[in-house]
Coordinates of C-alpha atoms in Angstrom, one line a residue:
Chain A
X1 CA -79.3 -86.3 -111.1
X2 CA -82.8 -84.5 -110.8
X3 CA -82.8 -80.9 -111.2
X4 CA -84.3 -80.5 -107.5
X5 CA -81.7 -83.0 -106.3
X6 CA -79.2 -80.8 -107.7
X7 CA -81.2 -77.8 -106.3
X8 CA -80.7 -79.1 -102.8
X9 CA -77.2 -79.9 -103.0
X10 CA -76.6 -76.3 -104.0
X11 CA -78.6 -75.4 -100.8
X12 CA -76.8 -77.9 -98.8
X13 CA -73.7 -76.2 -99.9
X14 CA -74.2 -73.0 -100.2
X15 CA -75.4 -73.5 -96.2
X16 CA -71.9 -75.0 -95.7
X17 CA -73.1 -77.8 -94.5
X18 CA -74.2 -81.7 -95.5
X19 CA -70.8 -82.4 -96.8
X20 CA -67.9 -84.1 -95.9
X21 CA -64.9 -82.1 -95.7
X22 CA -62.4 -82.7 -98.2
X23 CA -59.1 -81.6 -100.0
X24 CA -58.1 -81.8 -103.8
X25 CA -55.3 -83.3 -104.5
X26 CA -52.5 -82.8 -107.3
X27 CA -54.7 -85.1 -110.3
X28 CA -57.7 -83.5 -109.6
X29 CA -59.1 -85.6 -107.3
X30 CA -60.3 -84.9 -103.6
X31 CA -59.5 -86.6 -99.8
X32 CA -61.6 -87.2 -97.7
X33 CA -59.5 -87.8 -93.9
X34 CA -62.4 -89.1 -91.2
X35 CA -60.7 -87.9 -88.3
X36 CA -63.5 -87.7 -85.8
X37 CA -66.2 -90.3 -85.3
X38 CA -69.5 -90.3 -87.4
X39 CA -72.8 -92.5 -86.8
X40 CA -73.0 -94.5 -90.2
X41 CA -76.3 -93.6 -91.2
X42 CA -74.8 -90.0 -91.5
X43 CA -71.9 -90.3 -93.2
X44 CA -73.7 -92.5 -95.9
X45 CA -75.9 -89.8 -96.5
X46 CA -73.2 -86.9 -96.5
X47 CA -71.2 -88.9 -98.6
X48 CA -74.4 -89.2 -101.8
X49 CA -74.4 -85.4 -101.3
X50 CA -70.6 -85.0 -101.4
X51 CA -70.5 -87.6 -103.9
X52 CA -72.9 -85.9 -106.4
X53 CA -71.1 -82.5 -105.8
X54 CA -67.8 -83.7 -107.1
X55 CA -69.8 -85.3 -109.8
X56 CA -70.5 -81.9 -110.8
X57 CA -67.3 -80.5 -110.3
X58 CA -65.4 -82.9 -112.7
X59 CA -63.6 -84.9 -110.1
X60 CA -61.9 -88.2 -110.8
X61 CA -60.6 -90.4 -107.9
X62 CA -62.5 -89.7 -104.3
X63 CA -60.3 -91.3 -101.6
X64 CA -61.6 -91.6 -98.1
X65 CA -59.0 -92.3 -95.5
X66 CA -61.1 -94.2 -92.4
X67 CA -58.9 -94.7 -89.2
X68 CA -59.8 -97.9 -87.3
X69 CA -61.4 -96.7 -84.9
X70 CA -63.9 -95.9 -87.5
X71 CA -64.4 -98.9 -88.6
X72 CA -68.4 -98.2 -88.4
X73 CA -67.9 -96.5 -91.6
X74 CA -66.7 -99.3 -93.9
X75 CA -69.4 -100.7 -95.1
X76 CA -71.5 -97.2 -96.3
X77 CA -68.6 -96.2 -98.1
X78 CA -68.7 -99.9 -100.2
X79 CA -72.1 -99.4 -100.5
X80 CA -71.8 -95.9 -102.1
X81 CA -69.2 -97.7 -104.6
X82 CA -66.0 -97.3 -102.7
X83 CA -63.2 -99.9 -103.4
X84 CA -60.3 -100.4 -101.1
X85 CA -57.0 -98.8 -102.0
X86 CA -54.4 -100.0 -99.3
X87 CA -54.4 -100.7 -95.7
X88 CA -51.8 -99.9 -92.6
X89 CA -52.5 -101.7 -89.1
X90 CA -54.8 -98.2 -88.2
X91 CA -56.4 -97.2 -91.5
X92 CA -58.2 -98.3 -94.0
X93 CA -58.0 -96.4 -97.8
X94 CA -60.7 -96.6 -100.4
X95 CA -61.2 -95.6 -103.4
X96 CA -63.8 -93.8 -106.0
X97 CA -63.0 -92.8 -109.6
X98 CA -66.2 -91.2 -110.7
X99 CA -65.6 -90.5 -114.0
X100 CA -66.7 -93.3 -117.5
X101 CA -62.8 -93.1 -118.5
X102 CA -60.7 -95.9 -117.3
X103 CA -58.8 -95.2 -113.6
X104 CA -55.7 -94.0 -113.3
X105 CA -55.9 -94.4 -109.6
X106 CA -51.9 -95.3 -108.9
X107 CA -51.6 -99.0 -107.7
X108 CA -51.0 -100.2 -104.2
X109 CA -47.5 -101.3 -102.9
X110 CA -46.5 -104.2 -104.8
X111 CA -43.8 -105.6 -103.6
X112 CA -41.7 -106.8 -100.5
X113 CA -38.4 -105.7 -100.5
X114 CA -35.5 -108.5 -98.3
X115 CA -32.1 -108.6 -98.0
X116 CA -30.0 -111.4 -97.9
X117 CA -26.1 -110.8 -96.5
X118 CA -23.1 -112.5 -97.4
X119 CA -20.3 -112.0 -94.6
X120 CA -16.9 -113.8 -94.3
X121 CA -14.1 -113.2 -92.0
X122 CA -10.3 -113.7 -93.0
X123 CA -10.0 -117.1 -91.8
X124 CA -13.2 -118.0 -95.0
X125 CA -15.7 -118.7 -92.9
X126 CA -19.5 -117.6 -93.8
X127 CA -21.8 -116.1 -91.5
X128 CA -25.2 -118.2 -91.2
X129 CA -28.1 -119.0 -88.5
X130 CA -30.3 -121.5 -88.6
X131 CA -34.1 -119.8 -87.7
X132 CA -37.0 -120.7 -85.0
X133 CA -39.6 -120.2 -87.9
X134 CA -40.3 -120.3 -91.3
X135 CA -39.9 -123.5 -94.3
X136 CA -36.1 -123.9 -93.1
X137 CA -37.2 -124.0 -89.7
X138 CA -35.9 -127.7 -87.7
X139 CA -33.6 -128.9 -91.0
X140 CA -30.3 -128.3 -89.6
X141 CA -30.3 -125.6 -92.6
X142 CA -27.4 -123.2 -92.3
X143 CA -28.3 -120.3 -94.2
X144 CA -27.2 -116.1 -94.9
X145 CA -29.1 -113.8 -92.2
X146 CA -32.1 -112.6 -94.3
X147 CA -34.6 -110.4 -92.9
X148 CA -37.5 -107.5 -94.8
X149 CA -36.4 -104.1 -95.6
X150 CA -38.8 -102.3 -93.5
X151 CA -41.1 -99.4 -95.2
X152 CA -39.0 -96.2 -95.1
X153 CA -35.5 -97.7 -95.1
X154 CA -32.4 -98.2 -97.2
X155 CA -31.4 -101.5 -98.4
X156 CA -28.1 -100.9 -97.7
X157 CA -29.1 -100.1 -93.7
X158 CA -31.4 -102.9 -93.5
X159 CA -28.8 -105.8 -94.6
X160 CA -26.0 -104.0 -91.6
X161 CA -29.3 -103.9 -89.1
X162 CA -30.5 -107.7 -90.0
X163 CA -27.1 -109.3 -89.4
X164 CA -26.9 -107.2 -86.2
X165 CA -30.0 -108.0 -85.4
X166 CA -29.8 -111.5 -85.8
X167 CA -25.7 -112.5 -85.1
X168 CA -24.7 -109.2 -83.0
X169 CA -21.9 -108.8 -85.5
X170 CA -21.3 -105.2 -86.9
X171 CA -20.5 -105.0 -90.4
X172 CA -20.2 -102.5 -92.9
X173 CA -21.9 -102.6 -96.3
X174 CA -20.1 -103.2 -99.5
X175 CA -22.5 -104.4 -102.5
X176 CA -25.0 -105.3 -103.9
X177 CA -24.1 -108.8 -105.4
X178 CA -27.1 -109.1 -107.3
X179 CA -30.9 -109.4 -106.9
X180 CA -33.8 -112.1 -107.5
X181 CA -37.0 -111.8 -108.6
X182 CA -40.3 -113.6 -107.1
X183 CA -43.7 -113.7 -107.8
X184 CA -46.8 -114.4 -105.0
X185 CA -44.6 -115.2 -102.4
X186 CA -47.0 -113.4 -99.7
X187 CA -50.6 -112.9 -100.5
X188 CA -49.9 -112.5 -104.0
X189 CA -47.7 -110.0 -103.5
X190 CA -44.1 -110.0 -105.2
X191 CA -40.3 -109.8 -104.1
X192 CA -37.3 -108.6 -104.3
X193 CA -34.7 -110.0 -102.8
X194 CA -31.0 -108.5 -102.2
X195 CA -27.9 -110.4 -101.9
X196 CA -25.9 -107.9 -100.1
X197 CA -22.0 -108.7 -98.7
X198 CA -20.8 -106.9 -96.1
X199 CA -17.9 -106.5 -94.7
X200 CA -17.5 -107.9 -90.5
X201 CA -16.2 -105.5 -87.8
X202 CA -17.0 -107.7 -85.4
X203 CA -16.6 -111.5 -84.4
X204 CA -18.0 -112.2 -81.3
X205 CA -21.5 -113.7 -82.3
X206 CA -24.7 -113.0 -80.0
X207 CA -27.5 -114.8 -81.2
X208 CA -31.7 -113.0 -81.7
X209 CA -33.6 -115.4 -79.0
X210 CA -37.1 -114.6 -80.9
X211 CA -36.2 -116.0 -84.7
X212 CA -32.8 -117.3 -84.3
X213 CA -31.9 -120.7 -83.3
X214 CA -28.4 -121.3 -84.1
X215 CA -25.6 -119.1 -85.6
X216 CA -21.9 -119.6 -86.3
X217 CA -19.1 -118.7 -88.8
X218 CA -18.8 -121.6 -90.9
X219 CA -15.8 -122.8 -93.3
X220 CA -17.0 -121.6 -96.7
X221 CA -16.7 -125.4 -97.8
X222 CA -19.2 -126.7 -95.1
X223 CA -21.7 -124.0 -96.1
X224 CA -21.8 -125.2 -100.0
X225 CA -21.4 -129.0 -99.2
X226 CA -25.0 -128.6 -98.0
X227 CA -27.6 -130.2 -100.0
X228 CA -30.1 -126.9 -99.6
X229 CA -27.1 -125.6 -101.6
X230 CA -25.5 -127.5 -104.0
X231 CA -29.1 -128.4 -105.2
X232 CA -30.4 -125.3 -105.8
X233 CA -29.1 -124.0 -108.6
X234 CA -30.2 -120.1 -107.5
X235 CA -28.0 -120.5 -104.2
X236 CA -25.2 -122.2 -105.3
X237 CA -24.2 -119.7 -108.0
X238 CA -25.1 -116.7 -105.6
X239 CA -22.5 -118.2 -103.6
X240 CA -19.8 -118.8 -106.5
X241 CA -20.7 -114.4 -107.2
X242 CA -20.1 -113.8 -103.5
X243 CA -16.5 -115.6 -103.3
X244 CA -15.7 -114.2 -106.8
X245 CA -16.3 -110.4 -105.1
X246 CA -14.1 -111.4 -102.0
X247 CA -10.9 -112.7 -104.9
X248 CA -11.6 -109.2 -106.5
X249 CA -13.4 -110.4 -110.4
X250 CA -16.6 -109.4 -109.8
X251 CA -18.4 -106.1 -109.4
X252 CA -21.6 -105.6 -108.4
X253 CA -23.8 -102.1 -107.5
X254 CA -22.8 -100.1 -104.6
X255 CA -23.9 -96.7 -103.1
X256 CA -23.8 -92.9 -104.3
X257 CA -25.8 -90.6 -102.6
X258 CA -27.2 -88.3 -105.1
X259 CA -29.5 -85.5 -104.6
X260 CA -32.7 -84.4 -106.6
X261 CA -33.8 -81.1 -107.5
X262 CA -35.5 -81.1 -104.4
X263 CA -32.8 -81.6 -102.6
X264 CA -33.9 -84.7 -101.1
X265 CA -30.8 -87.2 -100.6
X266 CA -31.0 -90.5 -102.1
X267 CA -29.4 -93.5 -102.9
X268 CA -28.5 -94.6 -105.9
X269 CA -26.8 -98.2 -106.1
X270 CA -24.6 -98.8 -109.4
X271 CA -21.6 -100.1 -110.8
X272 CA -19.2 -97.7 -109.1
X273 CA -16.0 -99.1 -111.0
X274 CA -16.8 -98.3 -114.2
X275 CA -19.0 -95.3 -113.4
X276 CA -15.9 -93.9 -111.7
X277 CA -14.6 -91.7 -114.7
X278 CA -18.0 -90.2 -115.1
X279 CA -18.3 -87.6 -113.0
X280 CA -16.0 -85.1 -114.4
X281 CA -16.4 -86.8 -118.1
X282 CA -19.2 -84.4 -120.8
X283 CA -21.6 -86.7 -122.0
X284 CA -20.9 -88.7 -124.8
X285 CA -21.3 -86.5 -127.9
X286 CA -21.5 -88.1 -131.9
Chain B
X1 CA -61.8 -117.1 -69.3
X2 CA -63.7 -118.9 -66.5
X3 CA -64.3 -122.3 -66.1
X4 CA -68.0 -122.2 -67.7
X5 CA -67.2 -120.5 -70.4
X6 CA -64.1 -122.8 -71.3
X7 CA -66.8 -125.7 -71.0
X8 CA -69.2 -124.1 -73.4
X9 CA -66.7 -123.6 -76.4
X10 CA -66.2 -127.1 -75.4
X11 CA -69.0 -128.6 -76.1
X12 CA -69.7 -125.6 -78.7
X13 CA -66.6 -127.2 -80.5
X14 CA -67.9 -131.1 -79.9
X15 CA -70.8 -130.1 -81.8
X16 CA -69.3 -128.9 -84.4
X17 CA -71.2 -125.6 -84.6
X18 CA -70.5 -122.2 -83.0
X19 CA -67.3 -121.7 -84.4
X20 CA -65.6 -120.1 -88.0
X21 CA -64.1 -122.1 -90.5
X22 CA -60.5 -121.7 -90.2
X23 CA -57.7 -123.3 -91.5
X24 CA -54.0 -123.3 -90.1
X25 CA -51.2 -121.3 -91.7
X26 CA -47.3 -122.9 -91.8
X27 CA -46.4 -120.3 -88.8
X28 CA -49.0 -121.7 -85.7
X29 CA -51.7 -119.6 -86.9
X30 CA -55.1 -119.9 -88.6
X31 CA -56.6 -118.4 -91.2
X32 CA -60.3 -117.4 -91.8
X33 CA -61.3 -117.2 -95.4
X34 CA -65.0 -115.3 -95.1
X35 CA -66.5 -116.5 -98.4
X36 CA -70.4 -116.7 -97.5
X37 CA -72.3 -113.8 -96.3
X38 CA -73.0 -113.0 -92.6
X39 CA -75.0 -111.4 -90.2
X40 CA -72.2 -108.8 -88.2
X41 CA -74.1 -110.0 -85.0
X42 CA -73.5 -114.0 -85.4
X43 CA -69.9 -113.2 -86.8
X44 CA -69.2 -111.5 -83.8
X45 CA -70.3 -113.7 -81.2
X46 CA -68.9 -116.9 -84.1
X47 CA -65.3 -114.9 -83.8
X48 CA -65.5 -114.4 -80.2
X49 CA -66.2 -118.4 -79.4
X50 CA -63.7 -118.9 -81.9
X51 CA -61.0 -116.6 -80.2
X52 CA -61.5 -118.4 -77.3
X53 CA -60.9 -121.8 -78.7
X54 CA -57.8 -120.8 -80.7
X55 CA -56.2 -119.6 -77.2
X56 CA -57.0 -122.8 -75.7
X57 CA -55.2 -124.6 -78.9
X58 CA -51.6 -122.3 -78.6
X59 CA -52.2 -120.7 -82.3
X60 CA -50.6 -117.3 -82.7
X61 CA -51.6 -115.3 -85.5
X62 CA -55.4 -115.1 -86.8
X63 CA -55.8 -113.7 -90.2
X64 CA -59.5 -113.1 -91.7
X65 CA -60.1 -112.6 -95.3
X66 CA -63.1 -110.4 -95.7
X67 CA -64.2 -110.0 -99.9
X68 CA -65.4 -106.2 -99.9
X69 CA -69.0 -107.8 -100.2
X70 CA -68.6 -108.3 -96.7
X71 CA -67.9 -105.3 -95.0
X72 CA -70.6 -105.4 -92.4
X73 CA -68.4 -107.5 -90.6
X74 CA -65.5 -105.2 -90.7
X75 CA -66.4 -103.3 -87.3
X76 CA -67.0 -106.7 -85.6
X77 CA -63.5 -108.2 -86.3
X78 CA -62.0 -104.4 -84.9
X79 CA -64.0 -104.5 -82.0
X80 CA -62.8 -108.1 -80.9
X81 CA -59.4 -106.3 -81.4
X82 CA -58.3 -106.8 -85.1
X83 CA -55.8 -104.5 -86.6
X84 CA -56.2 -104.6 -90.9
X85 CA -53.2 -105.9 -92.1
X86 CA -53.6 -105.4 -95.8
X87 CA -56.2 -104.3 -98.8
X88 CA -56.5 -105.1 -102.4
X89 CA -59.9 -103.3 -104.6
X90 CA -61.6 -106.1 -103.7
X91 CA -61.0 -107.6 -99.8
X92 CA -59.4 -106.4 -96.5
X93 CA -57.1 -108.6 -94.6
X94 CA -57.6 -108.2 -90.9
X95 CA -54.8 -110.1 -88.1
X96 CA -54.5 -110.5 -84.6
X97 CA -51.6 -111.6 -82.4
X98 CA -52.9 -113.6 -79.8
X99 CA -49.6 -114.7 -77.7
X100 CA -47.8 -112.2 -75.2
X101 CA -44.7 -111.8 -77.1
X102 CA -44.1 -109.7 -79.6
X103 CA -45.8 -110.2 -83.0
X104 CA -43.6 -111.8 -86.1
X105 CA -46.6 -110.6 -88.5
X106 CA -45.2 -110.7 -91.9
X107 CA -44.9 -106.8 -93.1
X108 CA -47.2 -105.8 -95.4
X109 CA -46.1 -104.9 -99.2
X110 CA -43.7 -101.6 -98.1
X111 CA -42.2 -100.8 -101.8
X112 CA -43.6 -99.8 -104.9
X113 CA -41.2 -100.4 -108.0
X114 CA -41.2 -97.9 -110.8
X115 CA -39.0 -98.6 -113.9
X116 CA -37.5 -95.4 -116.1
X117 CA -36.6 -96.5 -119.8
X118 CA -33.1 -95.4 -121.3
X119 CA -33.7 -96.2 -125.3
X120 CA -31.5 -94.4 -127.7
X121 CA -31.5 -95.4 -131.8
X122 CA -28.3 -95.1 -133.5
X123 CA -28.4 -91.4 -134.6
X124 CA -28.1 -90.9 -131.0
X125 CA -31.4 -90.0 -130.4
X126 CA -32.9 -90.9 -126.6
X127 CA -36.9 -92.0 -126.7
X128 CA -38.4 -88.8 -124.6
X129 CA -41.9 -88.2 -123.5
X130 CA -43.9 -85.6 -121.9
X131 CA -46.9 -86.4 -119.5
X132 CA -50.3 -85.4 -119.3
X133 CA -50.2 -85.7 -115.6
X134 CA -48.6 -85.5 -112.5
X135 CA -45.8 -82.9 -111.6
X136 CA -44.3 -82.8 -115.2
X137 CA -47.0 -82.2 -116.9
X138 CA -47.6 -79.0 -118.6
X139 CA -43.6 -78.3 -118.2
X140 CA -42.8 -78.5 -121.7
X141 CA -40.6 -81.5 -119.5
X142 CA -38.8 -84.2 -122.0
X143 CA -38.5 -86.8 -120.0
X144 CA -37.4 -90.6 -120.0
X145 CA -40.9 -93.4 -120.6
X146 CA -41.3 -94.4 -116.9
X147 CA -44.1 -96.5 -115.4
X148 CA -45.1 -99.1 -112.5
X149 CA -44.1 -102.7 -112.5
X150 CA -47.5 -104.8 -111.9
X151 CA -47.0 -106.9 -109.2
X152 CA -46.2 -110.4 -110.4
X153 CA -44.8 -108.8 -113.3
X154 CA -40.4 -108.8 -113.6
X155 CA -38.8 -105.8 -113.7
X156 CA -37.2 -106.7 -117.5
X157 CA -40.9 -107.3 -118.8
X158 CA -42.4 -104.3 -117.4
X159 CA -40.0 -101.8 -119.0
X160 CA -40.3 -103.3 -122.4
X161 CA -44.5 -103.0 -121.5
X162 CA -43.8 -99.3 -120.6
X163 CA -41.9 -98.5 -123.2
X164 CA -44.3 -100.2 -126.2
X165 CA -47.6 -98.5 -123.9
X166 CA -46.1 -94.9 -124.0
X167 CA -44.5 -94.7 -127.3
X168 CA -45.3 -97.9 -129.4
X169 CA -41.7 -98.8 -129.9
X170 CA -41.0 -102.0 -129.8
X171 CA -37.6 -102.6 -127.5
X172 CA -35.5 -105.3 -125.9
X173 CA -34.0 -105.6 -122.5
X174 CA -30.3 -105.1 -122.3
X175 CA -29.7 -104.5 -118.6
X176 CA -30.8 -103.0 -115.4
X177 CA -27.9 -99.6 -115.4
X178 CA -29.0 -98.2 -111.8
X179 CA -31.9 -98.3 -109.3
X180 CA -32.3 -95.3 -107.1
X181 CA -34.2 -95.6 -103.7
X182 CA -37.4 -93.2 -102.6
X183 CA -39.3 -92.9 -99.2
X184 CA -42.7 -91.4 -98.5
X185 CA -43.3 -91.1 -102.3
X186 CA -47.0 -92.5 -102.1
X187 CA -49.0 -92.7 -98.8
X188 CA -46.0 -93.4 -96.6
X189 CA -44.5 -95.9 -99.1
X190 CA -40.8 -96.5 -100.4
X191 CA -40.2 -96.9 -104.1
X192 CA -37.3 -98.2 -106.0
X193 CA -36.5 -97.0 -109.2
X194 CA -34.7 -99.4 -111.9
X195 CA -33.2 -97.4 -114.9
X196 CA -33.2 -99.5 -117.6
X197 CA -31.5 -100.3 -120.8
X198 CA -33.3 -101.0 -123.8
X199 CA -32.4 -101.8 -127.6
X200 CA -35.1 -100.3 -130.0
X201 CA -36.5 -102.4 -132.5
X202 CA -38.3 -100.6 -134.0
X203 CA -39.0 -96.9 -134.6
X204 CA -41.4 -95.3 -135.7
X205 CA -43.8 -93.8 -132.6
X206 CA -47.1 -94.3 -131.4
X207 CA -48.0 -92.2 -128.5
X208 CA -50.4 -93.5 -125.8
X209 CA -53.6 -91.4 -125.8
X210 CA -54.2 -91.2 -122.3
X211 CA -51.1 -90.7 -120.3
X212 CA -48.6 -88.9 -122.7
X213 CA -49.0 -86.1 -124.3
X214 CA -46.3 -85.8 -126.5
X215 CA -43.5 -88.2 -127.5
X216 CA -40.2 -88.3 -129.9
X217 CA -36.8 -89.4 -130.7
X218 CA -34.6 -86.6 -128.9
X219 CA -31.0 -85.7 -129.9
X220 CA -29.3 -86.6 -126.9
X221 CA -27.4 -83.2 -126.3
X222 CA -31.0 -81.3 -126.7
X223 CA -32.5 -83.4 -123.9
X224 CA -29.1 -83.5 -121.4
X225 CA -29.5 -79.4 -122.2
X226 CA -32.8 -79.4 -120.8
X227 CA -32.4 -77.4 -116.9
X228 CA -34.7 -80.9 -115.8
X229 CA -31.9 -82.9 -116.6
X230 CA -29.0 -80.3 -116.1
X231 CA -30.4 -79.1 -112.5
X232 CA -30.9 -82.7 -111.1
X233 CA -27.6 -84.4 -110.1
X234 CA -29.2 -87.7 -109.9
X235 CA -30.6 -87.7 -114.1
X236 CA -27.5 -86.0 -114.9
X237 CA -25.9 -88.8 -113.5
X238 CA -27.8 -91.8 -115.3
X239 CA -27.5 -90.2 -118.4
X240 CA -23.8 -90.2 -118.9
X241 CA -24.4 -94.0 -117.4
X242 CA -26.4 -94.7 -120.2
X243 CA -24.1 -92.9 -122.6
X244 CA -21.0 -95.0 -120.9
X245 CA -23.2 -98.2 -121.2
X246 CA -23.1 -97.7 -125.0
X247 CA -20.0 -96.8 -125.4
X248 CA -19.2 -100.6 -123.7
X249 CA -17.6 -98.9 -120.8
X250 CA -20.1 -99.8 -118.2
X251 CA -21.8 -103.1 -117.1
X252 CA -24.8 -103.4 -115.1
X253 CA -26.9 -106.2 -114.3
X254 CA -28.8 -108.4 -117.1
X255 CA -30.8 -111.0 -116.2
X256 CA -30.2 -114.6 -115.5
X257 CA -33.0 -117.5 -115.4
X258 CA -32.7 -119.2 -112.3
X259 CA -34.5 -122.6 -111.3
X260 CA -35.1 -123.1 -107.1
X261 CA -35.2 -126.0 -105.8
X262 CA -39.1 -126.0 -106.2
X263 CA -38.2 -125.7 -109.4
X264 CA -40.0 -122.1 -109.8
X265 CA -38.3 -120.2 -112.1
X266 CA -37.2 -116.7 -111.5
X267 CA -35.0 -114.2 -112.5
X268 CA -31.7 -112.9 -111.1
X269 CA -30.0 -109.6 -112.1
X270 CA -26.0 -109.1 -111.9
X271 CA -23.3 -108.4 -113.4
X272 CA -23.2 -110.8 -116.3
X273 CA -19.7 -110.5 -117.7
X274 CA -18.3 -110.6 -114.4
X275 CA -20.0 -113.8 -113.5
X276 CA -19.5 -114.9 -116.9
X277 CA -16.6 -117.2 -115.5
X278 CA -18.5 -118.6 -112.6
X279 CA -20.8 -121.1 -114.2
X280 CA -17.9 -123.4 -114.6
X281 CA -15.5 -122.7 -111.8
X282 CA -15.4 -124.3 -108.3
X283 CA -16.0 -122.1 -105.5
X284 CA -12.8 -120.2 -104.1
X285 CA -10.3 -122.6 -101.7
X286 CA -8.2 -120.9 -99.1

């Protein structure tokens, strides 16, 4: 930067004005929130001044939070460097990291996070539906009720509000049998995917009309006589770990709620069996 | 849309000009893959001819793809009533629901996964680190290596990466003791937490210039003493799981290679020495 460049933007804000408002954050970076509209041709020019003043300041990441309805203001901010961080349906986040040392800008959400649920009554039948969309859609596949952990909520509360959802039954959640990983299942994005059982309160099934086209309680040996589950190998044994959890040899992780310094409740899912002498137990000692 | 206008896109489509390239997704939708550059005027009036044509075919869902070298066409795609669905550094995913019913857009990525490494060498020392940034730093706070799983990356690999980055060591994955649910923990987003076992193999410590500022071999009784770990039910907690883990009185979930029926190969985590009898066993009879 020239020394009457520099000059000006001391001017500029020493005047108060000619720079976008911002707020540091906690790793010495700033925000920049564009709540009110802003011709384009103006913002890209307070954003060089702005720009040049962090410079001097020793910032690191610039992020600039554009609702939608600013949309006018994407492309100056690309221009002036920006990279996108993240999007929700009604903003767009990008990103700056001024200084010659590599980022440390934290990376965007990764993963999706689904439930699968395994629920039998007392007579051994498995709940399942057969859904409107998706690969297994028009098969005659009879599958668990599976559904995305929404952004926010506990994987034990999903699983109880996707079989509701879905069957109408009520259940209550045990454990988590076990999870699977997967790799660029949705734009390149990854998965996790929790096989949870749960245990029914409630019989009467009441189908979803938007996804669902079929559900029932199905004898445990109709379910795993279907090809979609005797050949894959994934499936088939997730079943075996579900019917070995209803006959009592198998244990997976289920819920403590545990609170952080903060006192912020959360959830922590483990092996509650054996971690049940724990609590009052002194760490191990040599 | 009035008769003319239906007749134009008609013979707009005929022609085979006036319209984006789209192709169609597995769910009735279409896709636009914005690869070449464009002026935001002719995308707009492209995208609005197209819109019209897709409601006349039935499709549901439009997604369009737009590389960050196209952002003048951002504001065009919002103002034909675009919501953004998702952003990586270098494009912005834009979607719009064209039927009356309620959407079944896919969520975007909600979760972020975090690992924390549990890694003790036989003179019962735990591998501790302090941070240069974020809310530990400058503490004097031992704390456990932690770090981000990449997405495409499995939760086993990405601890072992974690713990080599921070400290150099060298480690093996034993199992996954506990995973501990967060909300609103970066820009709205949940995060799941996988505590993780790992056998050193070997030693001697390396510490990571930029991210760590200090790093060591702990006795396990200094670091449990530290008011961090003492005042925090939840690390309280995992530590004596980790101490019960090695003292064979806990079991939490290792991994197993699965094959799908695509034959991808992924992995599941569970309860290993439970299931260790199910890979032979028929499913449970009534």
């Amino acid at each position: 930067m020239s020394a009457s460049s520099a000059l000006l933007n001391e001017e500029v804000r020493d005047k108060g004005i000619g720079l976008l408002k911002a707020v540091e954050d906690q790793h010495g970076g700033v925000i920049v929130n564009m709540e009110e509209p802003m011709d384009s041709f103006v913002f890209a020019s307070l954003l060089e001044a702005s720009i040049s003043q962090w410079k001097r300041q020793g910032k690191k990441g610039v992020w600039i939070k554009l609702p939608r309805e600013h949309s006018n203001l994407v492309a100056s901010a690309v221009k002036a460097g920006f990279k996108y961080h993240h999007a929700e349906p009604d903003y767009l986040m990008l990103v700056y990291w001024i200084p010659t040392t590599p980022d440390t800008i934290p990376a965007n959400a990764s993963h999706r996070i689904c439930i699968g649920a395994f629920v039998m009554n007392d007579n051994m039948e498995i709940l399942v539906v057969q859904e409107k969309n998706g690969r297994f859609s028009g098969k005659g596949i009879w599958k668990l009720p599976t559904g995305a952990v929404n952004e926010g909520e506990d994987v034990c509360t999903a699983a109880i509000r996707e079989v509701k959802e879905e069957t109408g039954i009520e259940a209550e959640f045990v454990e988590v049998l076990a999870f699977r990983e997967r790799h660029k299942s949705f734009f390149q994005k990854s998965e996790l995917l929790f096989v949870c059982m749960l245990q029914p309160r409630s019989f009467n099934i009441q189908k979803q009309l938007s996804e669902i086209e079929a559900a029932q309680w199905m004898p445990i040996e109709e379910y795993v006589a279907q090809p979609f589950v005797r050949e894959n190998e994934l499936f088939d044994f997730l079943t075996k770990v579900g019917l070995s959890k209803l006959s009592g040899k198998y244990c997976g992780f289920s819920t403590l709620l545990t609170s952080t310094s903060s006192c912020k409740k959360s959830y922590v899912y483990l092996n509650k069996i054996d971690a049940a002498h724990l609590s009052t137990s002194k760490p191990h000692q040599t």
